[in-house]
């Protein structure tokens, strides 16, 4: 059987990456339904080029957020990028794919919890089945066997759950060590982290397993999002590009939860430079 990750799996992984920047990979990345563990760091291509008022970020703290963004990118350049590049140099792609599969699999229980909260029992059952199959037949998640059994991946996080039930996004935030957020998703991240089933089962993030999971997640996700970071360097205003991509992505995530969008777009491509659009500037 060919255990390479299928296209649908790669696309879903790209969607999970979209929820924060790589400096957020640590705790926030481990639990958020973006599969917290895969919920990091990138500025994905937004689901639409719509820059209408409805999708503009409310950014009253832009000056502070820009400072935080600069700090986060500095940490990435000095620490995270070199480590990720070293990992990519010594670990062949098939091995990196297996690591990414394990990281994703550990986030499945959190997704199940949010699917239940969103009133999607059938989807929660499917995700539960995926987790069981990949944790057993797939050898602790190393191989995504479930996708070959017509059980495609799906993501859900508590920020999305809040949006599903009517909570608005609130102000845009760029928080050091958490990345791009809005007020709703910041609350969602906290809930996802403290209620992550796998973390609770093994005793929290301070255990040896928790520390190892955090470290592996950081390196894996930074390596997989490296093309987007490279593309971001060419943006006229990386901050605006990040903000626009994040705002549009999260809008699509909530629309998917409410049934207004059948499927999230593919975010495998490098980020679009929305800083060159006049509408990208916050009014």
PDB file of C-alpha atoms in Angstrom, residues 43-187:
ATOM      1  CA  UNK A  43       0.775  33.454   5.841  1.00  0.00           C
ATOM      2  CA  UNK A  44      -1.237  31.291   3.475  1.00  0.00           C
ATOM      3  CA  UNK A  45      -2.827  32.370   0.261  1.00  0.00           C
ATOM      4  CA  UNK A  46      -6.188  33.786   1.344  1.00  0.00           C
ATOM      5  CA  UNK A  47      -9.363  32.049   0.218  1.00  0.00           C
ATOM      6  CA  UNK A  48     -10.381  35.028  -1.860  1.00  0.00           C
ATOM      7  CA  UNK A  49      -9.008  38.285  -3.104  1.00  0.00           C
ATOM      8  CA  UNK A  50     -12.021  40.067  -1.659  1.00  0.00           C
ATOM      9  CA  UNK A  51     -10.791  43.120   0.220  1.00  0.00           C
ATOM     10  CA  UNK A  52     -14.211  44.538   1.013  1.00  0.00           C
ATOM     11  CA  UNK A  53     -14.933  46.250   4.304  1.00  0.00           C
ATOM     12  CA  UNK A  54     -16.461  43.020   5.621  1.00  0.00           C
ATOM     13  CA  UNK A  55     -13.103  41.249   5.462  1.00  0.00           C
ATOM     14  CA  UNK A  56     -10.789  44.064   6.496  1.00  0.00           C
ATOM     15  CA  UNK A  57      -9.102  43.456   9.814  1.00  0.00           C
ATOM     16  CA  UNK A  58     -10.097  45.718  12.684  1.00  0.00           C
ATOM     17  CA  UNK A  59      -6.620  46.696  13.846  1.00  0.00           C
ATOM     18  CA  UNK A  60      -6.833  49.484  16.462  1.00  0.00           C
ATOM     19  CA  UNK A  61      -3.504  48.374  17.974  1.00  0.00           C
ATOM     20  CA  UNK A  62      -1.570  48.402  14.710  1.00  0.00           C
ATOM     21  CA  UNK A  63       1.475  50.206  16.083  1.00  0.00           C
ATOM     22  CA  UNK A  64       1.826  47.717  18.936  1.00  0.00           C
ATOM     23  CA  UNK A  65       1.049  44.799  16.650  1.00  0.00           C
ATOM     24  CA  UNK A  66       3.725  45.859  14.179  1.00  0.00           C
ATOM     25  CA  UNK A  67       6.284  45.891  16.962  1.00  0.00           C
ATOM     26  CA  UNK A  68       5.229  42.416  18.033  1.00  0.00           C
ATOM     27  CA  UNK A  69       5.389  41.211  14.438  1.00  0.00           C
ATOM     28  CA  UNK A  70       8.924  42.551  14.052  1.00  0.00           C
ATOM     29  CA  UNK A  71       9.943  40.784  17.254  1.00  0.00           C
ATOM     30  CA  UNK A  72       8.411  37.515  16.104  1.00  0.00           C
ATOM     31  CA  UNK A  73      10.145  37.632  12.744  1.00  0.00           C
ATOM     32  CA  UNK A  74      13.407  38.413  14.506  1.00  0.00           C
ATOM     33  CA  UNK A  75      13.070  35.327  16.679  1.00  0.00           C
ATOM     34  CA  UNK A  76      12.311  33.265  13.608  1.00  0.00           C
ATOM     35  CA  UNK A  77      15.348  34.545  11.722  1.00  0.00           C
ATOM     36  CA  UNK A  78      17.715  34.059  14.645  1.00  0.00           C
ATOM     37  CA  UNK A  79      16.484  30.754  16.005  1.00  0.00           C
ATOM     38  CA  UNK A  80      13.629  28.904  14.373  1.00  0.00           C
ATOM     39  CA  UNK A  81      14.617  29.196  10.722  1.00  0.00           C
ATOM     40  CA  UNK A  82      18.202  27.921  11.254  1.00  0.00           C
ATOM     41  CA  UNK A  83      16.947  24.929  13.234  1.00  0.00           C
ATOM     42  CA  UNK A  84      14.311  24.122  10.619  1.00  0.00           C
ATOM     43  CA  UNK A  85      16.795  24.447   7.773  1.00  0.00           C
ATOM     44  CA  UNK A  86      19.169  22.097   9.575  1.00  0.00           C
ATOM     45  CA  UNK A  87      16.370  19.580  10.036  1.00  0.00           C
ATOM     46  CA  UNK A  88      15.461  19.789   6.359  1.00  0.00           C
ATOM     47  CA  UNK A  89      19.090  19.245   5.410  1.00  0.00           C
ATOM     48  CA  UNK A  90      19.568  16.055   7.425  1.00  0.00           C
ATOM     49  CA  UNK A  91      16.090  14.476   7.339  1.00  0.00           C
ATOM     50  CA  UNK A  92      14.859  13.153   3.971  1.00  0.00           C
ATOM     51  CA  UNK A  93      11.379  14.191   2.871  1.00  0.00           C
ATOM     52  CA  UNK A  94       9.755  10.769   3.536  1.00  0.00           C
ATOM     53  CA  UNK A  95      10.936  10.942   7.143  1.00  0.00           C
ATOM     54  CA  UNK A  96       9.678  14.503   7.532  1.00  0.00           C
ATOM     55  CA  UNK A  97       6.291  13.404   6.174  1.00  0.00           C
ATOM     56  CA  UNK A  98       6.072  10.662   8.797  1.00  0.00           C
ATOM     57  CA  UNK A  99       6.876  13.163  11.545  1.00  0.00           C
ATOM     58  CA  UNK A 100       4.230  15.541  10.219  1.00  0.00           C
ATOM     59  CA  UNK A 101       1.680  12.720  10.209  1.00  0.00           C
ATOM     60  CA  UNK A 102       2.343  11.979  13.877  1.00  0.00           C
ATOM     61  CA  UNK A 103       2.027  15.644  14.805  1.00  0.00           C
ATOM     62  CA  UNK A 104      -1.280  15.849  12.969  1.00  0.00           C
ATOM     63  CA  UNK A 105      -2.619  12.648  14.477  1.00  0.00           C
ATOM     64  CA  UNK A 106      -2.037  13.916  18.008  1.00  0.00           C
ATOM     65  CA  UNK A 107      -4.326  16.846  17.235  1.00  0.00           C
ATOM     66  CA  UNK A 108      -7.268  14.698  16.134  1.00  0.00           C
ATOM     67  CA  UNK A 109      -8.864  14.325  19.619  1.00  0.00           C
ATOM     68  CA  UNK A 110      -9.052  18.110  19.933  1.00  0.00           C
ATOM     69  CA  UNK A 111     -10.783  18.265  16.570  1.00  0.00           C
ATOM     70  CA  UNK A 112     -13.305  15.646  17.702  1.00  0.00           C
ATOM     71  CA  UNK A 113     -14.143  17.714  20.765  1.00  0.00           C
ATOM     72  CA  UNK A 114     -14.813  20.832  18.702  1.00  0.00           C
ATOM     73  CA  UNK A 115     -16.826  18.956  16.095  1.00  0.00           C
ATOM     74  CA  UNK A 116     -19.101  17.773  18.896  1.00  0.00           C
ATOM     75  CA  UNK A 117     -19.411  21.327  20.230  1.00  0.00           C
ATOM     76  CA  UNK A 118     -20.304  22.501  16.727  1.00  0.00           C
ATOM     77  CA  UNK A 119     -23.145  19.989  16.557  1.00  0.00           C
ATOM     78  CA  UNK A 120     -21.491  17.714  13.992  1.00  0.00           C
ATOM     79  CA  UNK A 121     -21.712  14.206  15.499  1.00  0.00           C
ATOM     80  CA  UNK A 122     -21.191  12.366  12.204  1.00  0.00           C
ATOM     81  CA  UNK A 123     -18.043  14.324  11.468  1.00  0.00           C
ATOM     82  CA  UNK A 124     -16.826  13.759  15.023  1.00  0.00           C
ATOM     83  CA  UNK A 125     -17.352  10.025  14.590  1.00  0.00           C
ATOM     84  CA  UNK A 126     -15.429  10.060  11.323  1.00  0.00           C
ATOM     85  CA  UNK A 127     -12.517  11.917  12.905  1.00  0.00           C
ATOM     86  CA  UNK A 128     -12.562   9.505  15.846  1.00  0.00           C
ATOM     87  CA  UNK A 129     -12.374   6.599  13.423  1.00  0.00           C
ATOM     88  CA  UNK A 130      -9.482   8.301  11.616  1.00  0.00           C
ATOM     89  CA  UNK A 131      -7.610   8.663  14.885  1.00  0.00           C
ATOM     90  CA  UNK A 132      -8.153   5.028  15.864  1.00  0.00           C
ATOM     91  CA  UNK A 133      -7.146   3.692  12.446  1.00  0.00           C
ATOM     92  CA  UNK A 134      -4.047   5.853  12.118  1.00  0.00           C
ATOM     93  CA  UNK A 135      -2.992   5.237  15.723  1.00  0.00           C
ATOM     94  CA  UNK A 136      -3.177   1.459  15.268  1.00  0.00           C
ATOM     95  CA  UNK A 137      -2.866   0.346  11.653  1.00  0.00           C
ATOM     96  CA  UNK A 138      -0.978   3.547  10.882  1.00  0.00           C
ATOM     97  CA  UNK A 139       1.571   2.844  13.642  1.00  0.00           C
ATOM     98  CA  UNK A 140       0.922   5.704  16.076  1.00  0.00           C
ATOM     99  CA  UNK A 141       0.043   8.031  13.225  1.00  0.00           C
ATOM    100  CA  UNK A 142       3.177   7.540  11.138  1.00  0.00           C
ATOM    101  CA  UNK A 143       1.038   6.577   8.143  1.00  0.00           C
ATOM    102  CA  UNK A 144      -2.243   8.189   7.127  1.00  0.00           C
ATOM    103  CA  UNK A 145      -3.998   4.919   6.377  1.00  0.00           C
ATOM    104  CA  UNK A 146      -7.420   6.430   7.077  1.00  0.00           C
ATOM    105  CA  UNK A 147      -7.302   8.680   4.026  1.00  0.00           C
ATOM    106  CA  UNK A 148      -6.887   5.593   1.857  1.00  0.00           C
ATOM    107  CA  UNK A 149     -10.063   4.273   3.494  1.00  0.00           C
ATOM    108  CA  UNK A 150     -12.055   7.314   2.341  1.00  0.00           C
ATOM    109  CA  UNK A 151     -11.794   9.021   5.731  1.00  0.00           C
ATOM    110  CA  UNK A 152     -10.353  12.411   4.762  1.00  0.00           C
ATOM    111  CA  UNK A 153      -9.023  14.789   7.425  1.00  0.00           C
ATOM    112  CA  UNK A 154     -11.029  17.670   8.799  1.00  0.00           C
ATOM    113  CA  UNK A 155     -10.061  20.460  11.173  1.00  0.00           C
ATOM    114  CA  UNK A 156     -11.930  22.252  13.926  1.00  0.00           C
ATOM    115  CA  UNK A 157     -10.801  24.534  16.740  1.00  0.00           C
ATOM    116  CA  UNK A 158     -12.520  26.441  19.521  1.00  0.00           C
ATOM    117  CA  UNK A 159     -12.121  29.800  17.798  1.00  0.00           C
ATOM    118  CA  UNK A 160     -14.059  28.306  14.902  1.00  0.00           C
ATOM    119  CA  UNK A 161     -16.592  26.889  17.345  1.00  0.00           C
ATOM    120  CA  UNK A 162     -17.174  30.338  18.844  1.00  0.00           C
ATOM    121  CA  UNK A 163     -17.614  31.749  15.350  1.00  0.00           C
ATOM    122  CA  UNK A 164     -20.041  28.978  14.478  1.00  0.00           C
ATOM    123  CA  UNK A 165     -22.308  30.128  17.298  1.00  0.00           C
ATOM    124  CA  UNK A 166     -22.159  33.801  16.414  1.00  0.00           C
ATOM    125  CA  UNK A 167     -19.089  35.291  18.098  1.00  0.00           C
ATOM    126  CA  UNK A 168     -17.492  38.032  16.005  1.00  0.00           C
ATOM    127  CA  UNK A 169     -13.734  38.164  15.389  1.00  0.00           C
ATOM    128  CA  UNK A 170     -13.037  41.308  17.393  1.00  0.00           C
ATOM    129  CA  UNK A 171      -9.809  43.260  17.101  1.00  0.00           C
ATOM    130  CA  UNK A 172      -6.792  41.916  15.229  1.00  0.00           C
ATOM    131  CA  UNK A 173      -3.844  41.057  17.448  1.00  0.00           C
ATOM    132  CA  UNK A 174      -0.284  39.988  16.865  1.00  0.00           C
ATOM    133  CA  UNK A 175       0.881  38.410  20.100  1.00  0.00           C
ATOM    134  CA  UNK A 176       4.521  37.430  20.662  1.00  0.00           C
ATOM    135  CA  UNK A 177       4.850  33.637  20.876  1.00  0.00           C
ATOM    136  CA  UNK A 178       1.298  33.222  19.552  1.00  0.00           C
ATOM    137  CA  UNK A 179       1.357  34.977  16.195  1.00  0.00           C
ATOM    138  CA  UNK A 180      -1.589  36.532  14.314  1.00  0.00           C
ATOM    139  CA  UNK A 181      -4.913  36.287  16.105  1.00  0.00           C
ATOM    140  CA  UNK A 182      -8.141  38.095  16.677  1.00  0.00           C
ATOM    141  CA  UNK A 183      -9.881  38.462  20.020  1.00  0.00           C
ATOM    142  CA  UNK A 184     -12.164  35.488  19.379  1.00  0.00           C
ATOM    143  CA  UNK A 185      -9.355  33.198  18.269  1.00  0.00           C
ATOM    144  CA  UNK A 186      -7.137  34.257  21.171  1.00  0.00           C
ATOM    145  CA  UNK A 187      -9.813  33.017  23.565  1.00  0.00           C
TER     146      UNK A 187
END
